[in-house]
mmCIF file of C-alpha atoms in Angstrom:
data_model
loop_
_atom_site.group_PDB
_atom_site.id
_atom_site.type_symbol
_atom_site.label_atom_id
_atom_site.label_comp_id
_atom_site.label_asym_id
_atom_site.label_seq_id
_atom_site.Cartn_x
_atom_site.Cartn_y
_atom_site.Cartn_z
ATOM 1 C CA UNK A 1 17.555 -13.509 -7.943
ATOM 2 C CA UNK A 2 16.259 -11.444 -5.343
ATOM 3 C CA UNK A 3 12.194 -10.881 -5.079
ATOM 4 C CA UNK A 4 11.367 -7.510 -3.221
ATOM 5 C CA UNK A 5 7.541 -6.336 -2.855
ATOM 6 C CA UNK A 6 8.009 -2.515 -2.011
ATOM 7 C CA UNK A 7 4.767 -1.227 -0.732
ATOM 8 C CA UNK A 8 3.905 2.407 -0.621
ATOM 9 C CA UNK A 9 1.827 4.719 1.616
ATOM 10 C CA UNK A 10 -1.673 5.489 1.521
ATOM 11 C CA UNK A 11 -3.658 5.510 5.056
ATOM 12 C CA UNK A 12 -6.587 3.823 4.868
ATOM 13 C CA UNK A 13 -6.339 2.588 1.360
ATOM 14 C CA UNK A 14 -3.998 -0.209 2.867
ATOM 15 C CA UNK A 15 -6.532 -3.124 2.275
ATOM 16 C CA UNK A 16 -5.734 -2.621 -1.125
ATOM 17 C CA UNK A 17 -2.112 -4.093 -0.380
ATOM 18 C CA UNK A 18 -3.551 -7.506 1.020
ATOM 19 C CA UNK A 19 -5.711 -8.277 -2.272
ATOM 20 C CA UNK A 20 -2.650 -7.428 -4.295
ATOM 21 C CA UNK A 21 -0.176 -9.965 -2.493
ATOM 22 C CA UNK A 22 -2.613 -12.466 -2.511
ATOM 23 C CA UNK A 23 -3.342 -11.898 -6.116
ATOM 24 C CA UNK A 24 0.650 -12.279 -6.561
ATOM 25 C CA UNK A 25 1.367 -14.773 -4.413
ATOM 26 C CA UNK A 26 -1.269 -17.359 -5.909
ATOM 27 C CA UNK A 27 0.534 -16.534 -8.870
ATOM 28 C CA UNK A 28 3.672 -18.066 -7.017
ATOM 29 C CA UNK A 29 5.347 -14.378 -6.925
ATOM 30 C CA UNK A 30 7.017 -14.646 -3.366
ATOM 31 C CA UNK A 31 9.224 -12.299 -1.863
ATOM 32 C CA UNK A 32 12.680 -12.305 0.089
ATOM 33 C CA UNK A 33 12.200 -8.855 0.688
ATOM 34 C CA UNK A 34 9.778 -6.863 1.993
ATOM 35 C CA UNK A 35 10.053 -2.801 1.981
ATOM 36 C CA UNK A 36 7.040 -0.738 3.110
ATOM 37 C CA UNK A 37 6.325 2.811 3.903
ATOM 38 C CA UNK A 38 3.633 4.371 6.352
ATOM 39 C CA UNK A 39 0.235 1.809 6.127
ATOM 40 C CA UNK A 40 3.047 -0.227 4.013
ATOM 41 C CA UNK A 41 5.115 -0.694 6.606
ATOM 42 C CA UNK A 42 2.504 -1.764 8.466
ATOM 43 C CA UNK A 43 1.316 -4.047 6.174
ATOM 44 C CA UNK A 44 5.028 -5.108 5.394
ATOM 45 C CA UNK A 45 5.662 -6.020 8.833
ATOM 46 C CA UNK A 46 2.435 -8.392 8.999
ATOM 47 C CA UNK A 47 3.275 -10.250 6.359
ATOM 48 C CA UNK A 48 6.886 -10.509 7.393
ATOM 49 C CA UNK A 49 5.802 -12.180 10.588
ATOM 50 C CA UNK A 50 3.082 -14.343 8.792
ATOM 51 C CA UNK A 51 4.938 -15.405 5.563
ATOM 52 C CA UNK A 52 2.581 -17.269 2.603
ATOM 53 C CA UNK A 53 -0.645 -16.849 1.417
ATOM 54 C CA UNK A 54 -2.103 -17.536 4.222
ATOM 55 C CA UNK A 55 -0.480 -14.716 5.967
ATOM 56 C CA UNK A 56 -2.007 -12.531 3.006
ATOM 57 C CA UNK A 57 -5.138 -13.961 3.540
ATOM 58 C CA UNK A 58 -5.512 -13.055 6.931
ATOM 59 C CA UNK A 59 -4.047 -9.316 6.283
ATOM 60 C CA UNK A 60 -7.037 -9.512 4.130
ATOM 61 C CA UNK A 61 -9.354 -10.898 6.939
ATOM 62 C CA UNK A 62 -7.668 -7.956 9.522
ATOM 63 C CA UNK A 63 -8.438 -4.861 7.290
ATOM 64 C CA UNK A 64 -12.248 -6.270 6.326
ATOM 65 C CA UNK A 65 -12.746 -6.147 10.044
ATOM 66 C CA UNK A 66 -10.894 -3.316 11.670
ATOM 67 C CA UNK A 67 -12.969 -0.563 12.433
ATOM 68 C CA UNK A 68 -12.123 3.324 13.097
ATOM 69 C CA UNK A 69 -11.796 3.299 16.960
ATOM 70 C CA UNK A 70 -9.342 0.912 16.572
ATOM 71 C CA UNK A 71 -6.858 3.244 14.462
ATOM 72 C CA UNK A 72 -7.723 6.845 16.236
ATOM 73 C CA UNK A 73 -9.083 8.910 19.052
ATOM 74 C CA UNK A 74 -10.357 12.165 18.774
ATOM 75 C CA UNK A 75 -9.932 13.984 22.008
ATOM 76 C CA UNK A 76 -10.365 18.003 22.681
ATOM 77 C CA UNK A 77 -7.930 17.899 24.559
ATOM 78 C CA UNK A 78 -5.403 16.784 22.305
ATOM 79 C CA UNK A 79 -6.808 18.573 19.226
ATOM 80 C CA UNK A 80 -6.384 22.418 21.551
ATOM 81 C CA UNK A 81 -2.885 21.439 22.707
ATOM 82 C CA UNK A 82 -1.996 20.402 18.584
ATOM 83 C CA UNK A 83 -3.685 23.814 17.526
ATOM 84 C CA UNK A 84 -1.883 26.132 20.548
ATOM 85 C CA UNK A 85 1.049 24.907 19.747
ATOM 86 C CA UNK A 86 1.510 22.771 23.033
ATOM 87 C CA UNK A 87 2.466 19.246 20.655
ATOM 88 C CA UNK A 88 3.187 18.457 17.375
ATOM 89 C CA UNK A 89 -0.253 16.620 16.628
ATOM 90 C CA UNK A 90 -3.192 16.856 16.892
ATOM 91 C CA UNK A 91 -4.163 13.168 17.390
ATOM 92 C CA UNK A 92 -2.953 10.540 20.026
ATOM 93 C CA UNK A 93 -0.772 7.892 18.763
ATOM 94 C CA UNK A 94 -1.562 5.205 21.173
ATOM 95 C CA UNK A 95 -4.926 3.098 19.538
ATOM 96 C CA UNK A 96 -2.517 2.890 16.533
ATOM 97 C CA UNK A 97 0.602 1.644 18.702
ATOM 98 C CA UNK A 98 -1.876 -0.613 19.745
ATOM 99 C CA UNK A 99 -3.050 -2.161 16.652
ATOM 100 C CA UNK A 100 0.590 -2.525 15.383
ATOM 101 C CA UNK A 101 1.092 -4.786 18.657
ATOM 102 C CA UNK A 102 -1.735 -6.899 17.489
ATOM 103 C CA UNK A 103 -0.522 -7.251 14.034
ATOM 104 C CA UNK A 104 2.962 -7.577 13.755
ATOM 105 C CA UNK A 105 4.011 -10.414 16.128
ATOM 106 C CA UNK A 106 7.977 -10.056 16.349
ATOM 107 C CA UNK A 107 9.058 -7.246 18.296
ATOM 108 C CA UNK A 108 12.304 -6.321 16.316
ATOM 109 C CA UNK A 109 12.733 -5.962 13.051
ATOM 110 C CA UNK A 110 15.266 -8.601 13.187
ATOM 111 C CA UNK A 111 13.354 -11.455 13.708
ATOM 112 C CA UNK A 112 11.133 -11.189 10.829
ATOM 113 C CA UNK A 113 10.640 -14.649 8.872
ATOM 114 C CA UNK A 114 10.653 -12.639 5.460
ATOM 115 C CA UNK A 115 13.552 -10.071 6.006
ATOM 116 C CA UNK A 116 11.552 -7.134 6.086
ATOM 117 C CA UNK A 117 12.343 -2.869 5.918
ATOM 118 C CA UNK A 118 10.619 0.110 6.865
ATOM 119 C CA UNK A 119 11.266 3.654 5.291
ATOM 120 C CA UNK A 120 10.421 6.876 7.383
ATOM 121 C CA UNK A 121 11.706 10.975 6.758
ATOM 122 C CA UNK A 122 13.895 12.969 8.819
ATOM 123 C CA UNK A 123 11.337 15.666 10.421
ATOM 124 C CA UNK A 124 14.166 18.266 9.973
ATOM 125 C CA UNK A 125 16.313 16.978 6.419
ATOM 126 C CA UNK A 126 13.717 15.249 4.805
ATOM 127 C CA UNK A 127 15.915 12.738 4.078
ATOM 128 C CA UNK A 128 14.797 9.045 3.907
ATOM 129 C CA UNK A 129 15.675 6.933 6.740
ATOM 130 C CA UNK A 130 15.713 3.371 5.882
ATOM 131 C CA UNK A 131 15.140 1.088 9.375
ATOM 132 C CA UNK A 132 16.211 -2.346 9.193
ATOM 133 C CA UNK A 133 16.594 -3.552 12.609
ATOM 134 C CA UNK A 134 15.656 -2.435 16.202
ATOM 135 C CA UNK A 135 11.941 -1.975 17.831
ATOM 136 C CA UNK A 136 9.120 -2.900 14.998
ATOM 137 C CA UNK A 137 6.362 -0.379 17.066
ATOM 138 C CA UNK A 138 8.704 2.559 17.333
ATOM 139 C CA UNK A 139 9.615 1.950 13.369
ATOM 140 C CA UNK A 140 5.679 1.812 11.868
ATOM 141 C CA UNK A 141 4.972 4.230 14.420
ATOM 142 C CA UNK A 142 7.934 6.333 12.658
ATOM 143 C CA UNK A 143 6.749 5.647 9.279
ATOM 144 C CA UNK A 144 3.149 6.231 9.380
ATOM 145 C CA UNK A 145 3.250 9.643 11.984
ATOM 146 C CA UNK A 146 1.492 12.060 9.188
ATOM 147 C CA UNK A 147 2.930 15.419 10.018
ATOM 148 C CA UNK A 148 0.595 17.352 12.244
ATOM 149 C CA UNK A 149 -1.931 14.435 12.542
ATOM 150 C CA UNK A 150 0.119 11.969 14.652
ATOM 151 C CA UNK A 151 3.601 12.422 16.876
ATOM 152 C CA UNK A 152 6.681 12.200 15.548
ATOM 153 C CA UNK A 153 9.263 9.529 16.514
ATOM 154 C CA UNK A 154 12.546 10.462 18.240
ATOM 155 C CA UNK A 155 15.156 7.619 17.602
ATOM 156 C CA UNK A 156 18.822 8.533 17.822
ATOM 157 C CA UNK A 157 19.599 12.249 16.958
ATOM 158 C CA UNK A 158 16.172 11.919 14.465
ATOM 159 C CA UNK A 159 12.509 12.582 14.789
ATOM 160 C CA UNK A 160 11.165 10.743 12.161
ATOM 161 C CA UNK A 161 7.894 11.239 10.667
ATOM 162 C CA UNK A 162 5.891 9.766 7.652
ATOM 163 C CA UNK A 163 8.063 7.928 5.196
ATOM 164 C CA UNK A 164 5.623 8.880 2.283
ATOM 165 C CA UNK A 165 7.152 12.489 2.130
ATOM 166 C CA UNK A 166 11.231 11.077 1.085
ATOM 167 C CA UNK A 167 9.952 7.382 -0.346
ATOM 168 C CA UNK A 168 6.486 7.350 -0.973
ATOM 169 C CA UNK A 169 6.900 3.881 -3.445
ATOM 170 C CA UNK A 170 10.126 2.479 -1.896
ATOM 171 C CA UNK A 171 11.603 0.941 -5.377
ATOM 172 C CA UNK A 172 14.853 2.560 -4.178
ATOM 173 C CA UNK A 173 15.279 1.550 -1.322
ATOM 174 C CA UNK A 174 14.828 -2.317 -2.471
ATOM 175 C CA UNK A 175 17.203 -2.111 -5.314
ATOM 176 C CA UNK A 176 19.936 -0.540 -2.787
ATOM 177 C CA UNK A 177 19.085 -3.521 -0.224
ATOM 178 C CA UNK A 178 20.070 -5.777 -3.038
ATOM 179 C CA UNK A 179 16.592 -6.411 -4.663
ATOM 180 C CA UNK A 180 16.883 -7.692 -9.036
ATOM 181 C CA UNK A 181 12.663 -7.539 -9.136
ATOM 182 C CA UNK A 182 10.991 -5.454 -7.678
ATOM 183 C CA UNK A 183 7.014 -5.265 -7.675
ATOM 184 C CA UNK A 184 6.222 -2.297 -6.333
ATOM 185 C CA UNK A 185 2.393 -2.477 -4.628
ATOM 186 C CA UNK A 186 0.823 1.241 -4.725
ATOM 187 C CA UNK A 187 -2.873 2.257 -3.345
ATOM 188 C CA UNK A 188 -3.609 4.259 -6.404
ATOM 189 C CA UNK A 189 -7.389 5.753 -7.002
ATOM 190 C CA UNK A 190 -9.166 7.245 -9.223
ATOM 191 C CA UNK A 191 -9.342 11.141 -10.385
ATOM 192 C CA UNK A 192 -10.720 13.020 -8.330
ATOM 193 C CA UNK A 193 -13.677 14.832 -9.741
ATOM 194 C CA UNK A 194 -14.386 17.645 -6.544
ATOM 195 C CA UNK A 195 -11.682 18.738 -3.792
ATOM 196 C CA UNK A 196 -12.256 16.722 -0.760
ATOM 197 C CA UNK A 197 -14.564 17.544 2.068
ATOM 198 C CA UNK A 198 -13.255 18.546 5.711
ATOM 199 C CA UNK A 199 -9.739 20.153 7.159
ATOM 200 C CA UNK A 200 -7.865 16.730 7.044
ATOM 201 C CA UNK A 201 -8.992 15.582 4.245
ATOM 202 C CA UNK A 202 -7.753 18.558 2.313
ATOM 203 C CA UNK A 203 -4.692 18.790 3.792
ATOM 204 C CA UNK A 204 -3.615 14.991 3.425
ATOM 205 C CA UNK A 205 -4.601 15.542 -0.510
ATOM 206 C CA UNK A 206 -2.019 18.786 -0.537
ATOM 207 C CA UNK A 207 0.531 17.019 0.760
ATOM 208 C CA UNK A 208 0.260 14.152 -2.021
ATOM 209 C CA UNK A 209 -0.011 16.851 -4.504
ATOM 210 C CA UNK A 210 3.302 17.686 -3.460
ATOM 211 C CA UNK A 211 5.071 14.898 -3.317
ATOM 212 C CA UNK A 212 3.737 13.547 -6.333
ATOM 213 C CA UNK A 213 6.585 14.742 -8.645
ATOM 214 C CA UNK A 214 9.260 13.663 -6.596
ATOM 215 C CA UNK A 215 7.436 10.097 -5.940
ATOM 216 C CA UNK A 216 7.711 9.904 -10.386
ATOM 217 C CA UNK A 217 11.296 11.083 -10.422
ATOM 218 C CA UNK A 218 12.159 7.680 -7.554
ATOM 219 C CA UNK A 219 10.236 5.369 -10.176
ATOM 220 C CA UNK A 220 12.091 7.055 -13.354
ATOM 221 C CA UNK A 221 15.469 6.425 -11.402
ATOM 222 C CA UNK A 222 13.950 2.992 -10.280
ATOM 223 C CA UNK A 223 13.516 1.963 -13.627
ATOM 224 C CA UNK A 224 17.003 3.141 -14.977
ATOM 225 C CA UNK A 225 19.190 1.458 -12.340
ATOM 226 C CA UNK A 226 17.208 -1.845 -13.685
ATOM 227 C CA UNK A 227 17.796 -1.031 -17.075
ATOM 228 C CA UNK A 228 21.184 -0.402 -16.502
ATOM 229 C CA UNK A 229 22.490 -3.086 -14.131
ATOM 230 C CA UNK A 230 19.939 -6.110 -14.603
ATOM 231 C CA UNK A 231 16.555 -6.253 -12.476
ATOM 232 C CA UNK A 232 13.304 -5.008 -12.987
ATOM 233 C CA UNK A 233 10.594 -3.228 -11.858
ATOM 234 C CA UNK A 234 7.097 -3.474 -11.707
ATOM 235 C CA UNK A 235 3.962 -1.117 -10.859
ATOM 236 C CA UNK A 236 1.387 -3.597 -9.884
ATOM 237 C CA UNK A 237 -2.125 -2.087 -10.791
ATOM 238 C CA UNK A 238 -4.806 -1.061 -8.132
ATOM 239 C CA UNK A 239 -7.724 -1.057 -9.811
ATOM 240 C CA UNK A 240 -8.248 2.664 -9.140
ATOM 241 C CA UNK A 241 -11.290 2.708 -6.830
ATOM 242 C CA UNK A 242 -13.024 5.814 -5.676
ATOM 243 C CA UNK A 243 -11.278 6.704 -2.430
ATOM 244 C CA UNK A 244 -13.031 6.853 1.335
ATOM 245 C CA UNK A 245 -12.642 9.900 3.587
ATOM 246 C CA UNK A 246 -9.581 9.850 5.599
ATOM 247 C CA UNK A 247 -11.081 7.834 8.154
ATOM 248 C CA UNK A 248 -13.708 5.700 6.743
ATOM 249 C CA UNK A 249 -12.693 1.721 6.684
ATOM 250 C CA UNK A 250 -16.428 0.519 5.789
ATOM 251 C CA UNK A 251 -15.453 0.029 1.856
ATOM 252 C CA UNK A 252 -12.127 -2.163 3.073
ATOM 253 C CA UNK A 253 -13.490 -5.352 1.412
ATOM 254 C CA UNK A 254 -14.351 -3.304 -2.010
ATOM 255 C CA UNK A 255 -10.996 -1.568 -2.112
ATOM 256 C CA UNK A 256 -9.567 -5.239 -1.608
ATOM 257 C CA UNK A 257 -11.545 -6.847 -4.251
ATOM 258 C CA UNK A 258 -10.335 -4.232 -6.633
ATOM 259 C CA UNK A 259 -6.613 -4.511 -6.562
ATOM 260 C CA UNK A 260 -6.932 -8.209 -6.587
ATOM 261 C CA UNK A 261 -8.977 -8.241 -9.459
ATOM 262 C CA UNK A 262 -7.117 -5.800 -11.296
ATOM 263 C CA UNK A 263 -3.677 -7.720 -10.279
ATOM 264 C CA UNK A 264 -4.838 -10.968 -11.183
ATOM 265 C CA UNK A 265 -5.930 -9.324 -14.945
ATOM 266 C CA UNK A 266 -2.251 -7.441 -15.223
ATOM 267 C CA UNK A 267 -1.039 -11.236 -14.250
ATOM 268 C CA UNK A 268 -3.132 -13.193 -17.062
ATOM 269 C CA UNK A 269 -2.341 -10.526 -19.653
ATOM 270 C CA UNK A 270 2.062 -11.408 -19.546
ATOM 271 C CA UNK A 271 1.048 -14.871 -20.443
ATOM 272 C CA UNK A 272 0.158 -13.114 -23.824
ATOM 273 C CA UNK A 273 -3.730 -13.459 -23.398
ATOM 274 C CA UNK A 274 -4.416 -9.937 -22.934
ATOM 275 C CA UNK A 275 -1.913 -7.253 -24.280
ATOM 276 C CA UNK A 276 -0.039 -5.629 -21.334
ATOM 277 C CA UNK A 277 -1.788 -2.665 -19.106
ATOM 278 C CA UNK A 278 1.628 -0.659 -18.758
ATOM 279 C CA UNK A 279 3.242 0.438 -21.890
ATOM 280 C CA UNK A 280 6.195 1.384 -20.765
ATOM 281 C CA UNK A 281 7.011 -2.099 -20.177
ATOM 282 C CA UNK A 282 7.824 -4.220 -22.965
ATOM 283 C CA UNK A 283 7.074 -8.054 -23.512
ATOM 284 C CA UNK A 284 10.218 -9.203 -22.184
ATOM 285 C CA UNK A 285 9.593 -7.045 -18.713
ATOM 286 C CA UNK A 286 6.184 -8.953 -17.400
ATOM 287 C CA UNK A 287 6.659 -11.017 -14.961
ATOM 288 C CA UNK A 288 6.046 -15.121 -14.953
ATOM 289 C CA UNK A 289 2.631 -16.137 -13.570
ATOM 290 C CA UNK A 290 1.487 -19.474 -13.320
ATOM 291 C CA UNK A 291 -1.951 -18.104 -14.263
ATOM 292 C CA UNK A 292 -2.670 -19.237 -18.286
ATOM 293 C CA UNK A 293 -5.127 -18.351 -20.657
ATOM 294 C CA UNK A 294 -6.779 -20.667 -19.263
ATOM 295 C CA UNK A 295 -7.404 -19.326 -15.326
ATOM 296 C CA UNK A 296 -11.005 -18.072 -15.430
ATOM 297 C CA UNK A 297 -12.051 -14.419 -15.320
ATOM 298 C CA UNK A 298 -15.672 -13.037 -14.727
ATOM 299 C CA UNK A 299 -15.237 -10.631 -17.852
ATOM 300 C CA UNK A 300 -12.081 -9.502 -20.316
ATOM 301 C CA UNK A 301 -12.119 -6.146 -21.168
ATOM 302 C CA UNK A 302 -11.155 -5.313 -25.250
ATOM 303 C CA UNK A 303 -7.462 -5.167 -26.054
ATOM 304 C CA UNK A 304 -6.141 -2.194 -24.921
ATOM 305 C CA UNK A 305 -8.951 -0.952 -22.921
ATOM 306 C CA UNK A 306 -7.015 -0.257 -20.022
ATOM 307 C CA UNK A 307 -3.992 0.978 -21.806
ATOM 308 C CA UNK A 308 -2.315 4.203 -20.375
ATOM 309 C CA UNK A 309 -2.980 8.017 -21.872
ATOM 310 C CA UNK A 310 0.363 9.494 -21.447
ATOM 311 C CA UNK A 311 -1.109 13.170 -22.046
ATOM 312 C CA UNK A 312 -3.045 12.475 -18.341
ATOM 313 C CA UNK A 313 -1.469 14.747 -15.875
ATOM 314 C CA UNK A 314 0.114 12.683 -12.652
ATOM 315 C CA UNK A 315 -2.143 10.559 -10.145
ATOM 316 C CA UNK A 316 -2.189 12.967 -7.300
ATOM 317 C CA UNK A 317 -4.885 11.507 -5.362
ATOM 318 C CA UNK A 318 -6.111 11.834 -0.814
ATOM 319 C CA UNK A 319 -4.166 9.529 0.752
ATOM 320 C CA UNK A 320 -2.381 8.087 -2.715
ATOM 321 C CA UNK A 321 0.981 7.819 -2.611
ATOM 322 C CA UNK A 322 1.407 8.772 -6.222
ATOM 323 C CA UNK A 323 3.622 5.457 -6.903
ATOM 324 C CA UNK A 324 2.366 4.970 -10.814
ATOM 325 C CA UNK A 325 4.083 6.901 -13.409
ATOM 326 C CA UNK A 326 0.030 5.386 -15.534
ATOM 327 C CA UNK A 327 -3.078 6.243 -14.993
ATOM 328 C CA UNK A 328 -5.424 3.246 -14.876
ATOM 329 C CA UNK A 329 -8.970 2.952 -15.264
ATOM 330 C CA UNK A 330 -10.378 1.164 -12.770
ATOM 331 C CA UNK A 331 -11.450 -2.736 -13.902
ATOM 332 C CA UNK A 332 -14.779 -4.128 -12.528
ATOM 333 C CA UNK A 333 -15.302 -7.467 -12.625
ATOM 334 C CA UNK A 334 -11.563 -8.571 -13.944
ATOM 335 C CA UNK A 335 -10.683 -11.577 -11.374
ATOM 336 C CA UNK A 336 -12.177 -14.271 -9.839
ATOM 337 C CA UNK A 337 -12.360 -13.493 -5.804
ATOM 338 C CA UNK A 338 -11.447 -16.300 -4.341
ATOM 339 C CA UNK A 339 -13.990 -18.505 -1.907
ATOM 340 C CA UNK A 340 -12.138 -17.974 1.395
ATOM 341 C CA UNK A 341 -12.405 -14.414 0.680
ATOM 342 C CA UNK A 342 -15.891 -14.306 -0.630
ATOM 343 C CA UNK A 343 -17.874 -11.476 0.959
ATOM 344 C CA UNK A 344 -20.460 -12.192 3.827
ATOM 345 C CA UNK A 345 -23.033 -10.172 5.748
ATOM 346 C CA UNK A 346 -22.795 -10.742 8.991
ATOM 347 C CA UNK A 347 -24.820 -9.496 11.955
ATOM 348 C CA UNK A 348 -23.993 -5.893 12.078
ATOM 349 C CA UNK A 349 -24.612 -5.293 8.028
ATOM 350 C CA UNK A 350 -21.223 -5.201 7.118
ATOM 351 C CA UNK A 351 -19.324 -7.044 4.601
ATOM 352 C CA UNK A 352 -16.714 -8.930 6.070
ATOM 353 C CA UNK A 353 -13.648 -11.303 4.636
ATOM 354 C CA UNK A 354 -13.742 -15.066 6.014
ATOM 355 C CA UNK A 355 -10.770 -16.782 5.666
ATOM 356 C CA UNK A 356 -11.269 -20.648 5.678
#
């Protein structure tokens, strides 16, 4: 049986990925496959290159400590040529070319330890445009260029741009790579209660407004091609935290600590301790955790606390990805964070991760 983790977009939200996977794989879910789009593919490739939880762990470790300048430059110059019309962005690509250098340490997609897949969009079909070998910086560069903000990626006859807009949760895409389970690792937040502030902001939160419907209609399909030829899938919670501005990584470690809380609950509650989060999903769907009754939790929530209101209209969140078909409530407190990635203060005031 074939183990995929498909991980969607969502920017800055990515850190919620890493506490996810580590959640799952100290659960002993491990993957053969690995399928990400946009930050996903990013955070696909790193673990494909650093297999095991200690590769997770250190994604972890990477996000907590990654700071803006690191991801983007904001030059005038760039931002008049974008707005006259003389490029197709408005940002420089090259601080993010430069951080997917320092992450991902193979150099075609090829060599990857996990076998590993990256989804972009045709810039002119809008077709997805599944990359499974050749150059891993042109491919996450592909994947993650957010139409208007960052360059598009010529490869071929294609410029490729942000795989969220064809396969913003890649379940597809696994199952036609061969893939029987299939845990599919969103960066879901909460409601919104306000439009967000500034130019990018709003426009990033059309754009998933958009795309939300079609991002449903891949799950729906997802979930029928399992029902109908063996396989499963599953929408691995998020926690739903608040979400940060486009650009703000300070709140890494919280977003972090909130998927893998809320992961390690939806893992404790198929061993029958806790009735299941998702009801669309029925008992013989969850997937087998070695967590038991018996793994410690700082607080359960009542039975059915977290259970899904179907009359909710779709998660259509800034810089969501709009994987979940549910609507979760977020769960404080629900796992045990784990001493190597405890939070500490360190000189600068900022909460950091510190793998042992």
């Amino acid at each position: 049986m074939t183990v995929a983790f498909a991980l969607s977009g969502g920017g800055n939200l990515g850190p919620m990925q890493a506490g996810a996977v580590v959640a799952l794989l100290e659960a002993g879910i491990t993957p053969d496959l690995l399928v990400g789009t946009s930050v996903g593919a990013l955070n696909a490739a790193y673990l494909s290159s650093r297999p095991g939880l200690s590769g997770a762990q250190s994604l972890v470790h990477a996000w907590t400590t990654l700071r803006r300048h690191e991801v983007a430059s904001f030059s005038p110059i760039d931002l008049l040529a974008g707005f006259f019309g003389v490029r197709d962005h408005l940002l420089a690509a090259h601080r993010l070319r430069a951080l997917i250098r320092k992450w991902v340490e193979i150099e075609v997609l090829e060599d990857a330890k996990t076998t590993v897949v990256v989804v972009a969009t045709d810039a002119l079909s809008g077709e997805a445009v599944v990359l499974q070998r050749g150059d891993v910086l042109e491919a996450i560069s592909a994947s993650a260029a957010i139409p208007g903000l960052l360059p598009s990626v010529r490869m071929g006859n294609r410029w490729l741009i942000d795989g969220s807009l064809s396969a913003g949760c890649p379940v597809l895409q696994a199952q036609d790579l061969g893939a029987d389970d299939v845990y599919m690792i969103t960066t879901a937040t909460a409601p919104r209660v306000r439009p967000p502030r500034g130019a990018v902001a709003m426009a990033m939160n059309s754009v998933s407004l958009v795309t939300a419907r079609s991002n449903q209609a891949q799950l729906a399909a997802a979930r029928l091609h399992a029902s109908q030829r063996g396989g499963r899938v599953f929408v691995v919670p998020s926690g739903e935290p608040s979400a940060p501005g486009p650009f703000d990584l300070s709140r890494s470690m919280l977003l972090t600590e909130a998927s893998y809380d809320a992961t390690r609950l939806w893992l404790a509650s198929a061993d029958g301790d806790l009735e299941p989060l998702d009801e669309s999903f029925n008992a013989g769907s969850r997937p087998q955790s070695t967590l038991t009754s018996e793994t410690p939790l700082r607080s359960r929530p009542a039975l059915g606390a977290h259970r899904v209101d179907a009359s909710q209209p779709p998660l259509a969140h800034l810089e969501t990805p709009e994987c979940a078909t549910m609507s979760r409530r977020a769960v404080p407190g629900a796992g045990r964070w784990p001493q190597y990635l405890r939070r500490e203060v360190h000189g600068d005031g900022r909460a950091r991760g510190s793998p042992s």
